Amino acid sequence: MESLAPNTEVRLAVGQCFRTLATSTDTKDIVAALQTLHFYLDEGPESRTTSVQRAEFRRAHFTRTLQFLVSNIQADWLAGLTIAQQTELWDGLFLKGPPEQALLVLMEGIGEASTHLDHFVSITEKFLLSGRLADLLWSYCLETGPSDSPQLRETLLGRIVALPDVTANRLHLKNKPLFLPQQYYPRLATEMLTALERTCQALKDGTDCSLTFVAQTLGKVCIQGHSGLVLAVMAPRLSVCTLSDMVWQRVCWKLLQNVPQRWMESVLTGLVSDALGRIIGNLVLTNKKAQFVITHKLLLLQYKYETQVLRIVLGYLAADTERRPLLIQVLQSVSQTWANPSAVKHTPLEQQLYVSKALLLSVSLLKDSELQELRSELLQCMLGGMQSHLDSSVVRIRRMGMVVGECLSSRMDLNKTKLKFEYDQDEETQELLSLMTPMTVDSPQETSETTPSIQNASSQNKSRTAPDSDLDSDDELTPYDMSGDQEISKASPPRYLRDCLETLISSEDPLRVELSLRVAEGLVRKNVFATREVSVQLTKVILHMEDKYSIKGFPSLRQATMVALIVTDCISVTQFLTTEFYSLNYSLRQRLDILEVLTLAAQELYKPIIGKRNPSVGIAAGTDLTPYPGDNPVEWREVVEKRIQSKTKRLRKGATQPPAQATPNRYAPVAGHFFFPLLSNYDKPQVTFDLLGGDHLVLGRLIHTLGLFMHLAVNAPIAAQMGCALLDFVWAVRYHVDQMVRRGVLFAVCSVFLSMPSENLLVDLSDQLFETRTWLADVAEEDPDADCRNLAIQSLVLLDKSLKKQLQGQQALSMES
């Protein structure tokens, strides 16, 4: 009889096995049929089938065989097999053939099976633990299988990446630890590394390989949010392997070249490490997407990364001569962004700090020849950017402009002159300054030499102080500090307020002026009637007073005196200051002083009076003076009395302190005098003062002050009128370009919702509430400043609480009626 073709012979044999499994009840026949199917998967010299037959079975019949087994999982013959036979003959078929076909069938079985789900889960666990994922990836590297369709490949990629999701949806709380993302994705990364290692060995042996499927797997798993788990395993291994092996370097470069464009960003951002150049090579020159991510997105659009990431990215661009033109391009774009006034006003502060770091790092990596070519551009950037930063009302932005300006001028060495600003040093400024200087490490010799000297000095100090430390150990009285003793002055401070005023107006003696200023607050608070006669005149003198004699603690003394004047003669002094705020010939510093003094006075009036105020204590606390202990002869009695009180135990029943007494709110009757005059004339630009123009700092401080006045007016009868007026005022500047002004607006809105009665919100502001709520929602989502977004959320919460409270009250009244 003529022999059959291999494909026909395999098809007939597989069909006969299916019929036996479907109809036979004899266990021997069942076992024989399963063994026959296994013969087509056995490799090696002892195999009973030819290579052509095995290839035909894998191509056309393996998937059909697995699907037949899945559909007959409830057959009686399966229960007749022993556990060993089931494991070897039934489960073994899923672990021998083409891994991609087995994985697809297993995922389909887990997703659709209503019974025997645990069986499919067990086989899938064996599939993963036996390294079949590495075999799957390696088979695509060799391209030994038949050419598949794009749809099939996309389905397979989806099953590999989404395996934890599929199992979690089916197993819920019974999910296996192996299928959890924390275990599965690191295992997948290990299997990809195994496939890459086999690829390197095959290339050394002269075998061609393809990394397309592995690159697609890497890209898809990263774009779905698992780049951290995968690249935490792959990046260190790739860094080590590419250190001395050129084949590994070529494999890594080819792997990243094959990552699809739409997934390139997620892969690159996870691969940023010290070995970035060895891993990705010159990918930034050949791949437009990679170039956009490295040179633009990581530096200008995203600002969540640490400074080390900036060092790695810019160092990667500077490390190769072919990539250095991109460093110049990056420097130009970063400098333009840093100097852009619109970016300074509208981008978050964190992003501006990030761009400043990128600018300084880029400049530090330039060669002298490159710096000379870019000298004019950097000079223009420095001058324009510093102006934009120094015009800002945010202290951190101004300080940032100063530091970057200093660093740029130092690097360019303009005519041997360097810019130098005065600003407070903090961690932020120190980090910016450190970006221009290389890190220095102390030598071990210096450390060994300095350490003994320090130890000797400390031991000598201990030996000197040890005998004295035991003296008077049980005495709690601290010794007098006589290091700051000064010679007693012959001049005496004024005893009357008019004498104090006359000295401040006409005297040229620095000592008399200082003594008068130090006792001014005490005299104002002590002599109420005398103060009211000269309050406005004294306020005017103090407001215009300058620190000509460098008096220690001058700002605090001046401020405390004006606060005392407002508290003592509230209406007259407040009317004077609120009128002078909009007058001519005042500096911005004086206008800010007026707002600050009014704020402090309103807060003091709002607080209840607790005991009698001691002006001398306030003066000493506001300045750096330390009075001589011997000036007060009663002090030693107070110290002894406190010591006795601390050692005494008292047993009492009931309340130990009397209940707090109710005190009148001194601010509520005069709240309008603080508030309403400041709302007038704000839209009239003066010769030296334009509130709605360039004086953003004063406008922001004014709105914040008005919001504080509104907050302190809670429960006051005039609160509703103040709230309506304040909302009308801030509504015109709610979209101001300066973030400090927007913060003040949102703080004022919070104060209105917090202090204004809920019934007045619905009655007086019913037409504005809907528009206000919409505006707050937009700010909470889209404002670039984080503080503005938080304030908008708080305002929405307060508004909803007030409206809910009012509606509940109306419902209760309607039910009672």
Coordinates of N, CA, C and O in Angstrom, one line a residue, residues 181-315:
P181 N 1.1 41.1 40.8 CA 2.1 41.9 40.0 C 3.5 42.0 40.7 O 4.5 42.0 39.9
Q182 N 3.5 42.0 42.0 CA 4.8 42.1 42.7 C 5.7 40.9 42.4 O 7.0 41.0 42.6
Q183 N 5.2 39.7 42.0 CA 6.0 38.5 41.7 C 6.0 38.3 40.3 O 7.0 37.8 39.7
Y184 N 4.9 38.5 39.6 CA 4.8 38.1 38.2 C 5.8 39.0 37.3 O 6.5 38.4 36.5
Y185 N 5.7 40.3 37.4 CA 6.5 41.1 36.5 C 8.0 41.1 36.7 O 8.7 41.1 35.7
P186 N 8.5 40.9 38.0 CA 9.9 40.6 38.1 C 10.3 39.3 37.4 O 11.4 39.2 36.9
R187 N 9.4 38.3 37.5 CA 9.7 37.0 36.9 C 9.7 37.2 35.4 O 10.6 36.6 34.7
L188 N 8.8 38.0 34.8 CA 8.8 38.3 33.4 C 10.1 39.0 33.0 O 10.6 38.7 31.9
A189 N 10.5 39.9 33.8 CA 11.8 40.6 33.5 C 13.0 39.6 33.5 O 13.8 39.7 32.6
T190 N 13.0 38.7 34.4 CA 14.0 37.6 34.4 C 14.0 36.8 33.2 O 15.0 36.4 32.6
E191 N 12.8 36.4 32.7 CA 12.6 35.6 31.5 C 13.1 36.4 30.3 O 13.7 35.8 29.4
M192 N 12.8 37.7 30.3 CA 13.3 38.5 29.1 C 14.9 38.5 29.1 O 15.5 38.5 28.1
L193 N 15.4 38.7 30.3 CA 16.9 38.7 30.4 C 17.5 37.3 30.0 O 18.5 37.3 29.3
T194 N 16.8 36.2 30.3 CA 17.2 34.9 29.8 C 17.2 34.8 28.3 O 18.1 34.3 27.7
A195 N 16.1 35.3 27.7 CA 16.0 35.4 26.2 C 17.2 36.2 25.6 O 17.8 35.8 24.6
L196 N 17.5 37.4 26.3 CA 18.5 38.2 25.7 C 19.9 37.5 25.9 O 20.8 37.6 25.0
E197 N 20.1 36.8 27.0 CA 21.3 36.1 27.2 C 21.5 35.0 26.1 O 22.6 34.8 25.6
R198 N 20.4 34.3 25.8 CA 20.5 33.2 24.8 C 20.8 33.9 23.4 O 21.5 33.3 22.6
T199 N 20.2 35.1 23.2 CA 20.5 35.8 22.0 C 21.9 36.2 21.8 O 22.5 36.0 20.8
C200 N 22.6 36.7 22.9 CA 24.0 37.0 22.9 C 24.8 35.8 22.5 O 25.7 35.9 21.7
Q201 N 24.5 34.7 23.2 CA 25.3 33.4 22.9 C 25.1 33.0 21.5 O 26.0 32.5 20.8
A202 N 23.8 33.1 21.0 CA 23.6 32.7 19.6 C 24.3 33.6 18.6 O 24.8 33.1 17.6
L203 N 24.4 34.9 18.9 CA 25.1 35.8 18.0 C 26.6 35.4 18.0 O 27.2 35.5 16.9
K204 N 27.1 35.1 19.1 CA 28.5 34.7 19.2 C 28.8 33.4 18.4 O 29.9 33.2 17.9
D205 N 27.8 32.5 18.3 CA 27.9 31.3 17.6 C 27.6 31.5 16.1 O 27.6 30.5 15.3
G206 N 27.2 32.7 15.7 CA 26.9 32.9 14.3 C 25.5 32.7 13.9 O 25.2 32.6 12.7
T207 N 24.5 32.7 14.8 CA 23.1 32.5 14.5 C 22.4 33.9 14.5 O 22.6 34.6 15.5
D208 N 21.6 34.1 13.5 CA 20.9 35.4 13.4 C 19.7 35.3 14.4 O 19.0 34.2 14.5
C209 N 19.3 36.4 15.0 CA 18.2 36.5 15.9 C 17.4 37.8 15.7 O 17.9 38.7 15.1
S210 N 16.2 37.8 16.2 CA 15.3 39.0 16.1 C 14.9 39.3 17.5 O 14.4 38.4 18.3
L211 N 14.9 40.6 17.8 CA 14.5 41.1 19.2 C 13.2 41.8 19.1 O 12.8 42.5 20.1
T212 N 12.5 41.7 18.0 CA 11.2 42.5 17.9 C 10.2 42.2 18.9 O 9.6 43.0 19.5
F213 N 10.0 40.9 19.1 CA 8.9 40.5 20.0 C 9.3 40.8 21.5 O 8.4 41.2 22.3
V214 N 10.6 40.6 21.8 CA 11.0 41.0 23.2 C 10.8 42.5 23.4 O 10.4 42.9 24.5
A215 N 11.2 43.3 22.4 CA 11.1 44.7 22.5 C 9.6 45.1 22.7 O 9.2 46.0 23.4
Q216 N 8.7 44.4 21.9 CA 7.3 44.7 22.0 C 6.8 44.4 23.4 O 5.9 45.1 24.0
T217 N 7.2 43.2 23.9 CA 6.8 42.8 25.3 C 7.3 43.9 26.3 O 6.5 44.3 27.2
L218 N 8.5 44.3 26.2 CA 9.0 45.3 27.1 C 8.2 46.6 27.0 O 7.9 47.2 28.1
G219 N 8.0 47.0 25.8 CA 7.2 48.3 25.7 C 5.8 48.2 26.2 O 5.3 49.1 26.8
K220 N 5.2 47.1 25.9 CA 3.8 47.0 26.3 C 3.6 46.9 27.9 O 2.7 47.5 28.5
V221 N 4.5 46.2 28.5 CA 4.5 46.1 29.9 C 4.8 47.4 30.6 O 4.3 47.7 31.7
C222 N 5.7 48.2 30.0 CA 6.0 49.5 30.6 C 4.9 50.5 30.4 O 4.6 51.3 31.3
I223 N 4.2 50.5 29.2 CA 3.2 51.5 28.9 C 2.0 51.2 29.8 O 1.2 52.1 30.1
Q224 N 1.8 50.0 30.3 CA 0.7 49.7 31.1 C 1.0 49.9 32.6 O 0.2 49.5 33.5
G225 N 2.1 50.6 32.9 CA 2.3 51.0 34.3 C 3.2 50.1 35.1 O 3.3 50.3 36.4
H226 N 3.8 49.1 34.5 CA 4.7 48.2 35.3 C 6.1 48.3 35.1 O 6.9 47.4 35.3
S227 N 6.5 49.5 34.6 CA 8.0 49.7 34.2 C 8.8 49.7 35.5 O 10.0 49.2 35.4
G228 N 8.3 50.1 36.6 CA 9.1 50.1 37.8 C 9.5 48.7 38.2 O 10.7 48.4 38.6
L229 N 8.5 47.8 38.2 CA 8.8 46.4 38.6 C 9.7 45.7 37.6 O 10.6 44.9 38.0
V230 N 9.5 45.9 36.3 CA 10.3 45.2 35.3 C 11.7 45.8 35.2 O 12.7 45.0 35.2
L231 N 11.8 47.1 35.1 CA 13.1 47.7 34.9 C 14.0 47.7 36.1 O 15.2 47.8 36.1
A232 N 13.4 47.5 37.3 CA 14.2 47.4 38.5 C 15.0 46.1 38.5 O 16.0 46.0 39.2
V233 N 14.5 45.1 37.8 CA 15.3 43.9 37.6 C 16.2 44.0 36.4 O 17.4 43.5 36.5
M234 N 15.7 44.6 35.3 CA 16.5 44.5 34.1 C 17.6 45.5 34.0 O 18.7 45.2 33.6
A235 N 17.4 46.8 34.5 CA 18.4 47.8 34.4 C 19.7 47.5 35.1 O 20.7 47.7 34.4
P236 N 19.7 47.0 36.3 CA 21.0 46.7 36.9 C 21.7 45.6 36.2 O 23.0 45.6 36.0
R237 N 21.0 44.6 35.7 CA 21.6 43.5 35.0 C 22.2 44.0 33.7 O 23.3 43.6 33.3
L238 N 21.4 44.8 32.9 CA 21.9 45.3 31.7 C 23.2 46.2 31.9 O 24.1 46.2 31.1
S239 N 23.1 47.0 33.0 CA 24.3 47.8 33.3 C 25.6 47.0 33.5 O 26.6 47.4 33.1
V240 N 25.4 45.9 34.2 CA 26.6 45.1 34.5 C 27.1 44.3 33.2 O 28.3 44.3 32.9
C241 N 26.1 43.8 32.5 CA 26.5 43.0 31.3 C 27.1 43.9 30.2 O 28.0 43.4 29.4
T242 N 26.7 45.1 30.0 CA 27.2 46.0 29.0 C 28.5 46.7 29.4 O 29.1 47.4 28.6
L243 N 29.0 46.4 30.6 CA 30.2 47.1 31.1 C 31.4 46.7 30.3 O 32.3 47.5 29.9
S244 N 31.5 45.4 29.9 CA 32.7 44.9 29.3 C 32.4 44.0 28.1 O 33.3 43.5 27.4
D245 N 31.1 43.8 27.7 CA 30.7 42.9 26.6 C 30.1 43.7 25.5 O 29.0 44.3 25.7
M246 N 30.8 43.8 24.4 CA 30.2 44.6 23.3 C 29.0 44.0 22.7 O 28.1 44.6 22.2
V247 N 28.9 42.6 22.7 CA 27.7 41.9 22.2 C 26.5 42.3 23.0 O 25.4 42.6 22.4
W248 N 26.7 42.4 24.3 CA 25.5 42.8 25.1 C 25.1 44.2 24.8 O 23.9 44.6 24.8
Q249 N 26.1 45.1 24.5 CA 25.8 46.5 24.2 C 25.0 46.5 22.9 O 24.0 47.2 22.8
R250 N 25.4 45.8 21.9 CA 24.7 45.8 20.6 C 23.3 45.2 20.8 O 22.4 45.7 20.1
V251 N 23.2 44.2 21.6 CA 21.8 43.6 21.8 C 20.9 44.6 22.5 O 19.8 44.8 22.1
C252 N 21.5 45.3 23.5 CA 20.6 46.4 24.2 C 20.2 47.5 23.2 O 19.1 47.9 23.2
W253 N 21.2 47.9 22.4 CA 20.8 49.0 21.5 C 19.8 48.5 20.5 O 18.8 49.3 20.2
K254 N 19.9 47.3 20.0 CA 18.9 46.8 19.0 C 17.6 46.6 19.7 O 16.5 46.8 19.1
L255 N 17.6 46.1 21.0 CA 16.3 46.0 21.7 C 15.6 47.3 21.8 O 14.4 47.3 21.5
L256 N 16.2 48.4 22.1 CA 15.5 49.6 22.3 C 15.2 50.2 20.9 O 14.2 50.9 20.8
Q257 N 15.9 49.9 19.9 CA 15.5 50.4 18.6 C 14.2 49.8 18.1 O 13.5 50.4 17.3
N258 N 14.0 48.5 18.5 CA 12.8 47.8 18.1 C 11.6 48.1 19.0 O 10.5 47.6 18.7
V259 N 11.7 48.9 20.0 CA 10.5 49.2 20.9 C 9.6 50.2 20.0 O 10.1 51.2 19.5
P260 N 8.4 49.9 19.9 CA 7.5 50.7 19.1 C 7.5 52.2 19.6 O 7.7 52.4 20.8
Q261 N 7.3 53.1 18.7 CA 7.3 54.5 19.0 C 6.4 54.9 20.1 O 6.7 55.7 21.0
R262 N 5.2 54.3 20.1 CA 4.2 54.8 21.1 C 4.5 54.3 22.5 O 3.9 54.8 23.5
W263 N 5.4 53.4 22.6 CA 5.8 52.9 24.0 C 7.2 53.3 24.4 O 7.7 52.9 25.5
M264 N 7.9 54.1 23.5 CA 9.3 54.4 23.8 C 9.5 55.2 25.1 O 10.4 55.0 25.8
E265 N 8.6 56.2 25.3 CA 8.8 57.1 26.5 C 8.8 56.3 27.8 O 9.6 56.5 28.7
S266 N 7.8 55.4 28.0 CA 7.7 54.7 29.2 C 8.9 53.8 29.4 O 9.3 53.6 30.6
V267 N 9.6 53.3 28.4 CA 10.8 52.5 28.5 C 12.0 53.4 28.9 O 12.7 53.0 29.8
L268 N 12.1 54.5 28.2 CA 13.3 55.3 28.4 C 13.3 55.9 29.8 O 14.3 56.0 30.5
T269 N 12.1 56.4 30.3 CA 12.1 57.0 31.6 C 12.4 56.0 32.7 O 12.9 56.4 33.8
G270 N 12.1 54.8 32.5 CA 12.5 53.7 33.5 C 13.9 53.3 33.4 O 14.4 52.7 34.4
L271 N 14.6 53.6 32.3 CA 16.0 53.1 32.1 C 17.0 54.2 32.5 O 18.2 54.0 32.3
V272 N 16.5 55.3 33.0 CA 17.5 56.4 33.3 C 18.3 56.0 34.5 O 17.8 55.9 35.6
S273 N 19.6 55.6 34.2 CA 20.5 55.2 35.3 C 21.9 55.7 34.9 O 22.1 56.3 33.8
D274 N 22.8 55.4 35.7 CA 24.2 55.8 35.5 C 24.8 55.2 34.2 O 25.7 55.7 33.6
A275 N 24.3 54.1 33.8 CA 24.8 53.4 32.6 C 23.9 53.7 31.4 O 23.8 52.8 30.5
L276 N 23.2 54.8 31.4 CA 22.3 55.1 30.3 C 23.0 55.1 28.9 O 22.4 54.5 27.9
G277 N 24.2 55.6 28.8 CA 24.9 55.6 27.5 C 25.2 54.2 27.0 O 25.1 54.0 25.8
R278 N 25.6 53.3 27.9 CA 25.9 51.9 27.5 C 24.7 51.2 27.1 O 24.7 50.3 26.2
I279 N 23.5 51.5 27.7 CA 22.3 50.7 27.5 C 21.6 51.2 26.2 O 21.2 50.3 25.4
I280 N 21.5 52.5 26.0 CA 20.8 52.9 24.8 C 21.7 53.4 23.7 O 21.2 53.7 22.6
G281 N 23.0 53.6 23.9 CA 23.9 54.0 22.8 C 23.5 55.4 22.3 O 23.1 56.3 23.0
N282 N 23.5 55.5 21.0 CA 23.2 56.8 20.3 C 21.7 56.7 19.8 O 21.4 57.3 18.7
L283 N 20.9 56.1 20.6 CA 19.5 56.0 20.2 C 18.9 57.4 20.0 O 18.0 57.6 19.2
V284 N 19.3 58.3 20.8 CA 18.8 59.7 20.7 C 19.0 60.4 19.4 O 18.3 61.3 19.0
L285 N 20.0 59.9 18.6 CA 20.3 60.4 17.3 C 19.5 59.8 16.2 O 19.3 60.5 15.2
T286 N 19.1 58.6 16.4 CA 18.4 57.9 15.3 C 16.9 57.8 15.5 O 16.2 57.5 14.6
N287 N 16.4 58.0 16.7 CA 15.0 57.8 17.0 C 14.4 59.2 17.4 O 14.8 59.7 18.5
K288 N 13.5 59.7 16.7 CA 13.0 61.0 16.9 C 12.2 61.1 18.3 O 12.2 62.0 19.0
K289 N 11.5 60.0 18.5 CA 10.7 59.9 19.8 C 11.7 59.9 21.0 O 11.4 60.6 22.0
A290 N 12.7 59.1 20.9 CA 13.7 59.1 22.0 C 14.4 60.4 22.2 O 14.6 60.9 23.3
Q291 N 14.7 61.1 21.1 CA 15.3 62.4 21.2 C 14.3 63.4 21.8 O 14.7 64.2 22.7
F292 N 13.0 63.4 21.5 CA 12.0 64.3 22.1 C 11.9 64.0 23.6 O 11.9 64.9 24.4
V293 N 11.9 62.7 24.0 CA 11.8 62.4 25.4 C 13.0 62.9 26.2 O 12.9 63.5 27.3
I294 N 14.2 62.6 25.7 CA 15.5 62.9 26.4 C 15.8 64.4 26.4 O 16.1 64.9 27.5
T295 N 15.6 65.0 25.3 CA 16.0 66.4 25.2 C 14.9 67.4 25.6 O 15.2 68.6 25.8
H296 N 13.7 67.0 25.6 CA 12.6 68.0 25.8 C 11.7 67.6 27.0 O 11.5 68.3 27.9
K297 N 11.2 66.4 26.9 CA 10.1 66.0 27.9 C 10.7 65.8 29.3 O 10.1 66.3 30.3
L298 N 11.8 65.2 29.4 CA 12.4 64.9 30.7 C 13.0 66.2 31.3 O 13.2 66.3 32.6
L299 N 13.2 67.2 30.5 CA 13.9 68.5 31.0 C 12.9 69.6 31.2 O 13.1 70.5 32.0
L300 N 11.9 69.7 30.3 CA 11.0 70.9 30.3 C 9.6 70.6 30.6 O 8.9 71.5 31.2
L301 N 9.1 69.4 30.3 CA 7.6 69.2 30.5 C 7.4 68.5 31.8 O 6.3 68.7 32.4
Q302 N 8.3 67.6 32.2 CA 8.1 66.9 33.5 C 9.1 67.4 34.5 O 10.2 67.7 34.1
Y303 N 8.7 67.4 35.7 CA 9.6 67.9 36.8 C 9.4 67.1 38.1 O 9.7 67.6 39.1
K304 N 9.1 65.8 37.9 CA 8.9 65.0 39.1 C 10.2 64.3 39.5 O 10.2 63.6 40.5
Y305 N 11.2 64.4 38.6 CA 12.4 63.6 38.9 C 13.4 64.3 39.8 O 13.4 65.5 40.0
E306 N 14.3 63.5 40.4 CA 15.3 64.0 41.3 C 16.4 64.7 40.5 O 16.5 64.5 39.2
T307 N 17.3 65.4 41.2 CA 18.4 66.1 40.5 C 19.3 65.1 39.8 O 19.9 65.3 38.8
Q308 N 19.4 63.9 40.4 CA 20.3 62.8 39.9 C 19.9 62.5 38.4 O 20.7 62.2 37.6
V309 N 18.6 62.4 38.2 CA 18.1 62.1 36.8 C 18.6 63.2 35.9 O 19.0 62.9 34.7
L310 N 18.5 64.5 36.2 CA 19.0 65.5 35.4 C 20.5 65.3 35.1 O 21.0 65.5 34.0
R311 N 21.3 65.0 36.1 CA 22.7 64.8 36.0 C 23.0 63.6 34.9 O 23.8 63.7 34.1
I312 N 22.2 62.6 35.0 CA 22.4 61.4 34.2 C 22.0 61.8 32.7 O 22.8 61.5 31.8
V313 N 20.9 62.4 32.5 CA 20.4 62.8 31.2 C 21.4 63.8 30.5 O 21.8 63.5 29.3
L314 N 21.7 64.8 31.2 CA 22.6 65.8 30.6 C 24.1 65.3 30.5 O 24.8 65.6 29.5
G315 N 24.5 64.4 31.4 CA 25.8 63.8 31.3 C 25.8 62.8 30.1 O 26.9 62.7 29.4

